[in-house]
Every structure is written in C-alpha cells, then in structure tokens.
Amino acid sequence: LPWLRTHVWPGEAAHDEATLEVSARLGLAELLAGGTTAILDMGTVRHTDAVFRAAEASGMRVTSGNALMDDPLTNPADLRAGTDESLAEADRLAKKWHGAAGGRLRVAYCPRFAVSCTDRLLREVAARARSNGFLVHTHASENTEEVALVVQRTGKRNVAYLDDDGISGNHVVLAHVIHTDAKERALLAARGTTV
C-alpha cells in the first residue's frame, strides 16, 4: 500500500488525456510484441476514452473500464470520483465502447479494490453488472496490509466482504488473490468467481 500511495497513484494522477493515450499505446505495443492478443485491464479514474482509443487502434481484444475509487477516507482527492459520478462514467463508457471495433472492445465495471470503494459503490456495481450482463474486474488480497485493512474496516476478509456486497460469481474476475484462507478459496469455488 505505501508503494501504491507514493508511486502508482501520483503517477496516475499526473496523467492527462494525451499522456494516458500514449501510455496505453506503449503498453499495448509491448503486449503485442510479446504475443498477447487479449487483455483485461483496469484503466484509471479519468480519461478512459483514451485507453479505448488506443485499444481500438491496436487491433487487440480489450476489456477495460474506468477505475472506480469513491471512498473519501482512503483515496487521494485527485484520484477519487464520487459514487454517482463513477457509475455515470462507467455507463457512458459502456454506451460508447462496449462491442465497438467489431466486438473486440468490451467495458467492465472496475472497482479498484475493496479499500478504495464504499459499500454503496460495490453493491451498485454488483446490481448493474448483473442487470446489464457486464463483467466486474477488481483486485483483492494482493498483500497482507490490504487484507488487514479490509478486516479492520469490515470485520471480514476480502473475498467474503466482496461476496457480501455481491461481487462474486462467474461474471467477476478478481486479480491477484494471493493472501486467502481455505474458507475464501472454497467460497470462490462455490460461486464460480474467476481468479
């Protein structure tokens, strides 16, 4: 989490639309050079159209969305968007990009991780994804400090907490999922959640 706060988030916040598009083009070119033809990506909070423009030009199959980070207690102000603003942007992106480029581009709901999201946002993402048939992509249990913070805030470990908010099932992809216990792994299997 310190690396995220002191390195990753300041870098993300420094992007404008032009630099994000260049960054996305470079990342996609590196992936193509290595033989990757399809990705599941989480953009950042703003300028996600730039990511989709780069994806469209790349010829790759890309599923992405704006990173949803609405909790004012855990997110830097320049990388936070309110719940309604975040969801409205995700819906706008879906109308514009989902199925574009001959179906190569898809939009997913992308709450960053439990620490950066309010319960309301996670529940709303779960409801919208189910009703719209969209994928949910989030990060979970990447490091022990994150797991401890989720337990401190919610009384539950990541996988159980996300499940309680509706973020589980065969339309959900959790990235990382390194620090789990046997109960969490059983819950992932029972729900058909992809890791």
PDB file of C-alpha atoms in Angstrom:
ATOM      1  CA  LEU A   1       0.000   0.000   0.000  1.00  0.00           C
ATOM      2  CA  PRO A   2       2.807   2.525   0.627  1.00  0.00           C
ATOM      3  CA  TRP A   3       4.120   1.846  -2.906  1.00  0.00           C
ATOM      4  CA  LEU A   4       0.623   2.388  -4.272  1.00  0.00           C
ATOM      5  CA  ARG A   5       0.224   5.656  -2.368  1.00  0.00           C
ATOM      6  CA  THR A   6       3.695   7.072  -3.049  1.00  0.00           C
ATOM      7  CA  HIS A   7       4.436   5.771  -6.547  1.00  0.00           C
ATOM      8  CA  VAL A   8       1.467   4.408  -8.502  1.00  0.00           C
ATOM      9  CA  TRP A   9      -1.277   6.860  -7.564  1.00  0.00           C
ATOM     10  CA  PRO A  10       0.807  10.026  -8.043  1.00  0.00           C
ATOM     11  CA  GLY A  11       1.814   8.743 -11.478  1.00  0.00           C
ATOM     12  CA  GLU A  12      -1.783   8.014 -12.398  1.00  0.00           C
ATOM     13  CA  ALA A  13      -2.991  11.368 -11.123  1.00  0.00           C
ATOM     14  CA  ALA A  14      -0.382  13.166 -13.230  1.00  0.00           C
ATOM     15  CA  HIS A  15      -1.856  11.831 -16.484  1.00  0.00           C
ATOM     16  CA  ASP A  16      -3.971  13.957 -18.742  1.00  0.00           C
ATOM     17  CA  GLU A  17      -5.851  12.510 -21.695  1.00  0.00           C
ATOM     18  CA  ALA A  18      -2.920  12.803 -24.110  1.00  0.00           C
ATOM     19  CA  THR A  19      -0.337  11.206 -21.819  1.00  0.00           C
ATOM     20  CA  LEU A  20      -2.710   8.419 -20.858  1.00  0.00           C
ATOM     21  CA  GLU A  21      -3.307   7.591 -24.512  1.00  0.00           C
ATOM     22  CA  VAL A  22       0.435   7.487 -25.211  1.00  0.00           C
ATOM     23  CA  SER A  23       0.953   5.306 -22.133  1.00  0.00           C
ATOM     24  CA  ALA A  24      -1.831   2.934 -23.211  1.00  0.00           C
ATOM     25  CA  ARG A  25      -0.425   2.711 -26.740  1.00  0.00           C
ATOM     26  CA  LEU A  26       3.023   1.876 -25.390  1.00  0.00           C
ATOM     27  CA  GLY A  27       1.662  -0.769 -23.015  1.00  0.00           C
ATOM     28  CA  LEU A  28      -0.431  -2.367 -25.748  1.00  0.00           C
ATOM     29  CA  ALA A  29       2.526  -2.365 -28.162  1.00  0.00           C
ATOM     30  CA  GLU A  30       4.683  -4.112 -25.544  1.00  0.00           C
ATOM     31  CA  LEU A  31       1.973  -6.713 -25.015  1.00  0.00           C
ATOM     32  CA  LEU A  32       1.621  -7.320 -28.753  1.00  0.00           C
ATOM     33  CA  ALA A  33       5.394  -7.659 -29.111  1.00  0.00           C
ATOM     34  CA  GLY A  34       5.234 -10.440 -26.528  1.00  0.00           C
ATOM     35  CA  GLY A  35       2.400 -12.227 -28.323  1.00  0.00           C
ATOM     36  CA  THR A  36      -0.529 -11.108 -26.160  1.00  0.00           C
ATOM     37  CA  THR A  37      -3.688 -10.515 -28.175  1.00  0.00           C
ATOM     38  CA  ALA A  38      -6.368 -10.098 -25.491  1.00  0.00           C
ATOM     39  CA  ILE A  39      -6.310  -8.334 -22.127  1.00  0.00           C
ATOM     40  CA  LEU A  40      -8.447  -7.500 -19.144  1.00  0.00           C
ATOM     41  CA  ASP A  41      -7.364  -4.067 -17.935  1.00  0.00           C
ATOM     42  CA  MET A  42      -8.376  -1.554 -15.333  1.00  0.00           C
ATOM     43  CA  GLY A  43      -7.860   1.968 -16.529  1.00  0.00           C
ATOM     44  CA  THR A  44      -7.643   4.848 -14.133  1.00  0.00           C
ATOM     45  CA  VAL A  45     -10.335   7.153 -12.774  1.00  0.00           C
ATOM     46  CA  ARG A  46     -10.390   9.637 -15.654  1.00  0.00           C
ATOM     47  CA  HIS A  47      -9.657   9.800 -19.385  1.00  0.00           C
ATOM     48  CA  THR A  48     -10.673   6.187 -20.054  1.00  0.00           C
ATOM     49  CA  ASP A  49     -11.740   7.080 -23.599  1.00  0.00           C
ATOM     50  CA  ALA A  50      -8.019   7.478 -24.314  1.00  0.00           C
ATOM     51  CA  VAL A  51      -7.423   3.874 -23.269  1.00  0.00           C
ATOM     52  CA  PHE A  52     -10.227   2.663 -25.530  1.00  0.00           C
ATOM     53  CA  ARG A  53      -8.953   4.718 -28.489  1.00  0.00           C
ATOM     54  CA  ALA A  54      -5.527   3.132 -28.075  1.00  0.00           C
ATOM     55  CA  ALA A  55      -7.133  -0.295 -27.747  1.00  0.00           C
ATOM     56  CA  GLU A  56      -9.190   0.247 -30.877  1.00  0.00           C
ATOM     57  CA  ALA A  57      -6.096   1.216 -32.864  1.00  0.00           C
ATOM     58  CA  SER A  58      -4.081  -1.722 -31.516  1.00  0.00           C
ATOM     59  CA  GLY A  59      -6.240  -4.453 -33.038  1.00  0.00           C
ATOM     60  CA  MET A  60      -6.265  -6.284 -29.688  1.00  0.00           C
ATOM     61  CA  ARG A  61      -9.270  -7.634 -27.820  1.00  0.00           C
ATOM     62  CA  VAL A  62      -9.555  -5.418 -24.757  1.00  0.00           C
ATOM     63  CA  THR A  63     -11.919  -5.418 -21.817  1.00  0.00           C
ATOM     64  CA  SER A  64     -11.442  -2.346 -19.637  1.00  0.00           C
ATOM     65  CA  GLY A  65     -13.219   0.359 -17.708  1.00  0.00           C
ATOM     66  CA  ASN A  66     -12.689   3.361 -15.507  1.00  0.00           C
ATOM     67  CA  ALA A  67     -11.219   2.566 -12.103  1.00  0.00           C
ATOM     68  CA  LEU A  68     -13.917   3.182  -9.520  1.00  0.00           C
ATOM     69  CA  MET A  69     -12.484   4.837  -6.391  1.00  0.00           C
ATOM     70  CA  ASP A  70     -15.107   6.693  -4.383  1.00  0.00           C
ATOM     71  CA  ASP A  71     -14.106   6.375  -0.708  1.00  0.00           C
ATOM     72  CA  PRO A  72     -13.002   9.811   0.560  1.00  0.00           C
ATOM     73  CA  LEU A  73     -11.203   8.243   3.528  1.00  0.00           C
ATOM     74  CA  THR A  74      -8.816   6.051   1.525  1.00  0.00           C
ATOM     75  CA  ASN A  75      -8.238   7.700  -1.840  1.00  0.00           C
ATOM     76  CA  PRO A  76      -6.245  10.767  -2.831  1.00  0.00           C
ATOM     77  CA  ALA A  77      -8.553  13.600  -3.864  1.00  0.00           C
ATOM     78  CA  ASP A  78      -7.131  13.754  -7.394  1.00  0.00           C
ATOM     79  CA  LEU A  79      -7.935  10.060  -7.966  1.00  0.00           C
ATOM     80  CA  ARG A  80     -11.357   9.965  -6.417  1.00  0.00           C
ATOM     81  CA  ALA A  81     -14.711  10.341  -8.101  1.00  0.00           C
ATOM     82  CA  GLY A  82     -17.961  10.239  -6.182  1.00  0.00           C
ATOM     83  CA  THR A  83     -20.184   7.178  -6.372  1.00  0.00           C
ATOM     84  CA  ASP A  84     -22.718   8.675  -8.761  1.00  0.00           C
ATOM     85  CA  GLU A  85     -20.029  10.273 -10.940  1.00  0.00           C
ATOM     86  CA  SER A  86     -18.084   6.992 -11.151  1.00  0.00           C
ATOM     87  CA  LEU A  87     -21.116   4.951 -12.103  1.00  0.00           C
ATOM     88  CA  ALA A  88     -22.334   7.528 -14.621  1.00  0.00           C
ATOM     89  CA  GLU A  89     -18.926   7.460 -16.305  1.00  0.00           C
ATOM     90  CA  ALA A  90     -18.938   3.642 -16.413  1.00  0.00           C
ATOM     91  CA  ASP A  91     -22.394   3.719 -18.011  1.00  0.00           C
ATOM     92  CA  ARG A  92     -21.293   6.361 -20.527  1.00  0.00           C
ATOM     93  CA  LEU A  93     -18.241   4.292 -21.470  1.00  0.00           C
ATOM     94  CA  ALA A  94     -20.417   1.212 -21.896  1.00  0.00           C
ATOM     95  CA  LYS A  95     -22.760   3.016 -24.284  1.00  0.00           C
ATOM     96  CA  LYS A  96     -19.857   4.318 -26.332  1.00  0.00           C
ATOM     97  CA  TRP A  97     -17.360   1.437 -26.314  1.00  0.00           C
ATOM     98  CA  HIS A  98     -18.995  -1.877 -25.364  1.00  0.00           C
ATOM     99  CA  GLY A  99     -18.972  -4.002 -28.504  1.00  0.00           C
ATOM    100  CA  ALA A 100     -17.017  -1.433 -30.539  1.00  0.00           C
ATOM    101  CA  ALA A 101     -14.368  -2.362 -33.099  1.00  0.00           C
ATOM    102  CA  GLY A 102     -16.329  -5.352 -34.341  1.00  0.00           C
ATOM    103  CA  GLY A 103     -16.840  -6.616 -30.803  1.00  0.00           C
ATOM    104  CA  ARG A 104     -13.138  -6.502 -29.844  1.00  0.00           C
ATOM    105  CA  LEU A 105     -13.739  -3.899 -27.135  1.00  0.00           C
ATOM    106  CA  ARG A 106     -15.791  -4.525 -24.017  1.00  0.00           C
ATOM    107  CA  VAL A 107     -16.468  -2.451 -20.941  1.00  0.00           C
ATOM    108  CA  ALA A 108     -16.321  -3.883 -17.420  1.00  0.00           C
ATOM    109  CA  TYR A 109     -17.174  -2.355 -14.077  1.00  0.00           C
ATOM    110  CA  CYS A 110     -13.793  -1.888 -12.364  1.00  0.00           C
ATOM    111  CA  PRO A 111     -13.896  -1.049  -8.655  1.00  0.00           C
ATOM    112  CA  ARG A 112     -10.193  -0.642  -7.807  1.00  0.00           C
ATOM    113  CA  PHE A 113     -10.203  -2.815  -4.689  1.00  0.00           C
ATOM    114  CA  ALA A 114     -12.244  -3.062  -1.506  1.00  0.00           C
ATOM    115  CA  VAL A 115     -10.108  -0.481   0.292  1.00  0.00           C
ATOM    116  CA  SER A 116     -10.853   2.243  -2.257  1.00  0.00           C
ATOM    117  CA  CYS A 117     -14.604   1.682  -2.547  1.00  0.00           C
ATOM    118  CA  THR A 118     -17.633   2.351  -0.386  1.00  0.00           C
ATOM    119  CA  ASP A 119     -20.200  -0.368   0.285  1.00  0.00           C
ATOM    120  CA  ARG A 120     -22.714   1.591  -1.751  1.00  0.00           C
ATOM    121  CA  LEU A 121     -20.464   1.599  -4.813  1.00  0.00           C
ATOM    122  CA  LEU A 122     -19.719  -2.127  -4.579  1.00  0.00           C
ATOM    123  CA  ARG A 123     -23.410  -3.011  -4.173  1.00  0.00           C
ATOM    124  CA  GLU A 124     -24.390  -0.781  -7.067  1.00  0.00           C
ATOM    125  CA  VAL A 125     -21.669  -2.274  -9.289  1.00  0.00           C
ATOM    126  CA  ALA A 126     -22.913  -5.759  -8.441  1.00  0.00           C
ATOM    127  CA  ALA A 127     -26.519  -4.861  -9.284  1.00  0.00           C
ATOM    128  CA  ARG A 128     -25.666  -3.074 -12.529  1.00  0.00           C
ATOM    129  CA  ALA A 129     -23.299  -5.762 -13.741  1.00  0.00           C
ATOM    130  CA  ARG A 130     -25.907  -8.455 -13.192  1.00  0.00           C
ATOM    131  CA  SER A 131     -28.711  -6.490 -14.850  1.00  0.00           C
ATOM    132  CA  ASN A 132     -26.545  -5.361 -17.794  1.00  0.00           C
ATOM    133  CA  GLY A 133     -24.639  -8.622 -18.256  1.00  0.00           C
ATOM    134  CA  PHE A 134     -21.274  -6.922 -17.733  1.00  0.00           C
ATOM    135  CA  LEU A 135     -18.090  -8.256 -16.239  1.00  0.00           C
ATOM    136  CA  VAL A 136     -16.777  -6.977 -12.904  1.00  0.00           C
ATOM    137  CA  HIS A 137     -12.997  -6.732 -12.552  1.00  0.00           C
ATOM    138  CA  THR A 138     -11.393  -5.813  -9.244  1.00  0.00           C
ATOM    139  CA  HIS A 139      -8.266  -6.520  -7.238  1.00  0.00           C
ATOM    140  CA  ALA A 140      -8.313  -8.471  -3.986  1.00  0.00           C
ATOM    141  CA  SER A 141      -5.950  -9.885  -1.371  1.00  0.00           C
ATOM    142  CA  GLU A 142      -2.801  -8.680  -3.112  1.00  0.00           C
ATOM    143  CA  ASN A 143      -0.888  -8.049   0.118  1.00  0.00           C
ATOM    144  CA  THR A 144      -1.284  -8.655   3.831  1.00  0.00           C
ATOM    145  CA  GLU A 145      -1.645  -4.972   4.721  1.00  0.00           C
ATOM    146  CA  GLU A 146      -4.642  -4.689   2.394  1.00  0.00           C
ATOM    147  CA  VAL A 147      -6.244  -7.815   3.886  1.00  0.00           C
ATOM    148  CA  ALA A 148      -5.713  -6.473   7.416  1.00  0.00           C
ATOM    149  CA  LEU A 149      -7.247  -3.125   6.457  1.00  0.00           C
ATOM    150  CA  VAL A 150     -10.346  -4.790   4.995  1.00  0.00           C
ATOM    151  CA  VAL A 151     -10.725  -6.910   8.156  1.00  0.00           C
ATOM    152  CA  GLN A 152     -10.299  -3.806  10.324  1.00  0.00           C
ATOM    153  CA  ARG A 153     -12.923  -1.865   8.350  1.00  0.00           C
ATOM    154  CA  THR A 154     -15.467  -4.637   7.768  1.00  0.00           C
ATOM    155  CA  GLY A 155     -14.749  -7.495  10.157  1.00  0.00           C
ATOM    156  CA  LYS A 156     -14.373  -9.783   7.141  1.00  0.00           C
ATOM    157  CA  ARG A 157     -11.605 -10.929   4.833  1.00  0.00           C
ATOM    158  CA  ASN A 158     -11.630  -9.623   1.251  1.00  0.00           C
ATOM    159  CA  VAL A 159     -13.352 -12.459  -0.577  1.00  0.00           C
ATOM    160  CA  ALA A 160     -16.169 -12.752   1.982  1.00  0.00           C
ATOM    161  CA  TYR A 161     -16.616  -8.981   2.132  1.00  0.00           C
ATOM    162  CA  LEU A 162     -16.819  -8.664  -1.653  1.00  0.00           C
ATOM    163  CA  ASP A 163     -19.220 -11.613  -1.786  1.00  0.00           C
ATOM    164  CA  ASP A 164     -21.483  -9.963   0.808  1.00  0.00           C
ATOM    165  CA  ASP A 165     -21.641  -6.883  -1.437  1.00  0.00           C
ATOM    166  CA  GLY A 166     -22.494  -9.043  -4.477  1.00  0.00           C
ATOM    167  CA  ILE A 167     -19.043  -9.042  -6.062  1.00  0.00           C
ATOM    168  CA  SER A 168     -18.794 -12.767  -6.811  1.00  0.00           C
ATOM    169  CA  GLY A 169     -19.965 -15.200  -9.443  1.00  0.00           C
ATOM    170  CA  ASN A 170     -18.995 -16.238 -12.938  1.00  0.00           C
ATOM    171  CA  HIS A 171     -19.142 -12.640 -14.198  1.00  0.00           C
ATOM    172  CA  VAL A 172     -16.488 -11.493 -11.678  1.00  0.00           C
ATOM    173  CA  VAL A 173     -12.716 -11.599 -12.155  1.00  0.00           C
ATOM    174  CA  LEU A 174     -10.541 -10.940  -9.107  1.00  0.00           C
ATOM    175  CA  ALA A 175      -6.905 -10.055  -9.779  1.00  0.00           C
ATOM    176  CA  HIS A 176      -4.042 -11.199  -7.537  1.00  0.00           C
ATOM    177  CA  VAL A 177      -5.919 -13.124  -4.766  1.00  0.00           C
ATOM    178  CA  ILE A 178      -2.652 -14.202  -3.145  1.00  0.00           C
ATOM    179  CA  HIS A 179      -3.401 -13.945   0.577  1.00  0.00           C
ATOM    180  CA  THR A 180      -6.523 -16.045   1.101  1.00  0.00           C
ATOM    181  CA  ASP A 181      -7.536 -18.725   3.536  1.00  0.00           C
ATOM    182  CA  ALA A 182      -9.282 -22.049   2.944  1.00  0.00           C
ATOM    183  CA  LYS A 183     -12.760 -20.570   3.551  1.00  0.00           C
ATOM    184  CA  GLU A 184     -12.162 -17.870   0.950  1.00  0.00           C
ATOM    185  CA  ARG A 185     -10.906 -20.362  -1.618  1.00  0.00           C
ATOM    186  CA  ALA A 186     -13.962 -22.550  -1.001  1.00  0.00           C
ATOM    187  CA  LEU A 187     -16.235 -19.508  -1.437  1.00  0.00           C
ATOM    188  CA  LEU A 188     -14.535 -18.587  -4.723  1.00  0.00           C
ATOM    189  CA  ALA A 189     -15.038 -22.135  -5.995  1.00  0.00           C
ATOM    190  CA  ALA A 190     -18.654 -22.309  -4.815  1.00  0.00           C
ATOM    191  CA  ARG A 191     -19.554 -19.019  -6.526  1.00  0.00           C
ATOM    192  CA  GLY A 192     -17.558 -19.704  -9.710  1.00  0.00           C
ATOM    193  CA  THR A 193     -15.614 -16.469  -9.309  1.00  0.00           C
ATOM    194  CA  THR A 194     -12.623 -16.269 -11.634  1.00  0.00           C
ATOM    195  CA  VAL A 195      -9.189 -15.512 -10.220  1.00  0.00           C
TER     196      VAL A 195
END
